[in-house]
């Protein structure tokens, strides 16, 4: 991991339940507790403590979701980015090159290592929650699913990412350059 970039963690989201299931026309689930904490605890191979995907075997390789605020704004305009329900909203970080790569993020408590997995595609709920056309606009820029490889803490604010690939923050809002997930080369 010979490259280092600074960016900002702008929102952290933890929810023990799913808010979007069933038919979008019926509306989201009611009373789904969702918190926007100042920090989250990451557990290796499990995810974010307290989140709906924590320790769920089917989601081990996609337990933490990242989304660039620039991508959200390009696709959904001024709609509240919390409705995307991504765990880690970032500013100034291109996510697509991290697919199929190991990287580490340090927000002040030491590095937390991740494996960049598949894209986090938007669901049909986005048209209902963020406005008509949002789902289509988010295709290819819905974020990144990642597997945590180490325990640690992520906090809001300035962060550093270390990785082996070139990242360009000016491309944070761009649609992905590779449509398919990257084969796990570990």
C-alpha angles and dihedrals in degrees: 000000000000100000128077130191135177122225139149132258102215103174137016118196129194124178127167091204141048115252098185117060135117119026118345091220088066091059132236123307113276126237096017104159111232124175131194100204128184090237140011132208115233122204120198113255091358110068133221116354110247096017125124092246096048110130094349103146094213089057101042092112092044103035097126122047124204128194130181112231088218090060092048092050092047091053106031103024113206097349112130106271090215089076088068086068094212114154099225121033112192137187123209098017128115106214107184098077088058093070109113091011136108114232139164131219124202120190095171105291097078131281124311113202123219139178112223108230135173127335117273099237119203119250128226089261091077092078089055097042104034103024139279112307095021094112093054092045091051095053106115093012103059094112141253132296114215141186116226110230098185140029120256149110131278119199136189116263137039115007140178125218122199119197144140097246134077114256126193116197090200087069096053091109096044122111115253117279094214118050098198130063117262117252112251103257096180 
